[in-house]
Amino acid sequence: MTRTFRIDGRNIKTVKDFYREIGRAVNGPDGYFGANLDALSDCLRGGFGTPSDEPYEFDWQHSDLSLRHLRHVTRGGHPFVDAVRDVFDDAGVTLWLR
């Protein structure tokens, strides 16, 4: 069975909010799960609260709300959300936008 971590898009208005919310989803209040794309990649690949012995995925609920706030944010010349999706794809972890 695949474990699902839920990210609440209602709590995301900035990039900092995104990292805070994904940290909360994985490691509880004030939990860490990266603070930039490179750290996020590391966290997706090596434990840091995610199971090492079973599959897992992320469900970004209410993503439409947070995407409205993040749509003009870029990282490395690419839209932030596209860059996040690329990190998930590279790590082989499913990210659902709902």
Tab-separated table of C-alpha atoms in Angstrom:
chain	number	residue	atom	x	y	z
A	1	MET	CA	0.000	0.000	0.000
A	2	THR	CA	1.211	3.491	-0.853
A	3	ARG	CA	1.492	6.012	1.966
A	4	THR	CA	0.105	9.461	1.137
A	5	PHE	CA	1.333	12.751	2.575
A	6	ARG	CA	-1.224	15.549	2.226
A	7	ILE	CA	-0.179	19.134	1.564
A	8	ASP	CA	-2.898	21.720	2.278
A	9	GLY	CA	-2.762	24.338	-0.455
A	10	ARG	CA	-4.949	26.679	1.587
A	11	ASN	CA	-1.857	27.308	3.740
A	12	ILE	CA	0.437	28.178	0.816
A	13	LYS	CA	0.771	31.739	-0.450
A	14	THR	CA	4.563	31.944	-0.751
A	15	VAL	CA	7.472	29.627	-1.493
A	16	LYS	CA	8.363	29.705	2.195
A	17	ASP	CA	4.800	28.572	2.970
A	18	PHE	CA	5.206	25.654	0.535
A	19	TYR	CA	8.296	24.346	2.325
A	20	ARG	CA	6.680	24.871	5.728
A	21	GLU	CA	3.539	22.993	4.652
A	22	ILE	CA	5.374	20.056	3.094
A	23	GLY	CA	7.503	19.819	6.250
A	24	ARG	CA	4.350	19.767	8.359
A	25	ALA	CA	2.782	17.093	6.152
A	26	VAL	CA	5.777	14.786	6.550
A	27	ASN	CA	7.206	15.580	9.964
A	28	GLY	CA	4.439	17.329	11.908
A	29	PRO	CA	4.260	20.913	13.164
A	30	ASP	CA	7.512	22.780	12.563
A	31	GLY	CA	8.792	19.751	10.620
A	32	TYR	CA	11.540	20.176	8.048
A	33	PHE	CA	11.429	18.771	4.537
A	34	GLY	CA	13.718	21.094	2.627
A	35	ALA	CA	13.975	24.857	2.256
A	36	ASN	CA	14.949	25.024	-1.410
A	37	LEU	CA	14.685	22.757	-4.453
A	38	ASP	CA	18.026	21.005	-3.829
A	39	ALA	CA	17.096	20.252	-0.215
A	40	LEU	CA	13.650	19.068	-1.307
A	41	SER	CA	15.324	16.680	-3.738
A	42	ASP	CA	17.567	15.338	-0.985
A	43	CYS	CA	14.600	14.892	1.361
A	44	LEU	CA	12.565	13.040	-1.274
A	45	ARG	CA	15.419	10.613	-1.868
A	46	GLY	CA	16.593	9.802	1.614
A	47	GLY	CA	14.271	9.306	4.534
A	48	PHE	CA	13.831	12.589	6.390
A	49	GLY	CA	10.421	11.355	7.543
A	50	THR	CA	9.444	9.501	4.395
A	51	PRO	CA	9.452	5.701	4.535
A	52	SER	CA	12.517	3.989	3.144
A	53	ASP	CA	10.857	0.595	2.840
A	54	GLU	CA	7.489	1.392	1.249
A	55	PRO	CA	6.175	3.568	-1.586
A	56	TYR	CA	4.819	7.014	-0.840
A	57	GLU	CA	3.237	9.920	-2.692
A	58	PHE	CA	2.105	13.490	-2.077
A	59	ASP	CA	-1.398	14.851	-2.519
A	60	TRP	CA	-1.365	18.656	-2.859
A	61	GLN	CA	-4.951	19.405	-1.909
A	62	HIS	CA	-6.508	22.754	-2.799
A	63	SER	CA	-3.573	23.239	-5.166
A	64	ASP	CA	-5.590	25.676	-7.280
A	65	LEU	CA	-5.581	28.162	-4.385
A	66	SER	CA	-1.845	28.015	-3.808
A	67	LEU	CA	-1.052	27.928	-7.530
A	68	ARG	CA	-2.767	31.299	-7.908
A	69	HIS	CA	-0.303	32.752	-5.418
A	70	LEU	CA	2.747	30.979	-6.854
A	71	ARG	CA	2.052	31.275	-10.580
A	72	HIS	CA	4.446	34.197	-11.133
A	73	VAL	CA	7.236	32.833	-8.918
A	74	THR	CA	10.215	31.447	-10.825
A	75	ARG	CA	13.280	29.435	-9.876
A	76	GLY	CA	16.118	29.050	-12.344
A	77	GLY	CA	14.011	30.733	-15.030
A	78	HIS	CA	11.176	28.222	-14.684
A	79	PRO	CA	7.841	28.550	-12.910
A	80	PHE	CA	8.304	27.407	-9.305
A	81	VAL	CA	5.530	24.827	-9.463
A	82	ASP	CA	7.020	23.291	-12.633
A	83	ALA	CA	10.402	23.145	-10.915
A	84	VAL	CA	8.823	21.401	-7.904
A	85	ARG	CA	7.133	18.880	-10.179
A	86	ASP	CA	10.476	18.234	-11.896
A	87	VAL	CA	12.095	17.509	-8.522
A	88	PHE	CA	9.338	15.022	-7.687
A	89	ASP	CA	9.619	13.407	-11.131
A	90	ASP	CA	13.414	13.117	-10.825
A	91	ALA	CA	13.016	11.455	-7.419
A	92	GLY	CA	10.342	9.085	-8.751
A	93	VAL	CA	7.747	10.321	-6.247
A	94	THR	CA	4.187	11.017	-7.362
A	95	LEU	CA	2.811	14.497	-6.720
A	96	TRP	CA	-0.930	14.854	-7.230
A	97	LEU	CA	-2.327	18.352	-7.764
A	98	ARG	CA	-5.969	18.385	-6.697
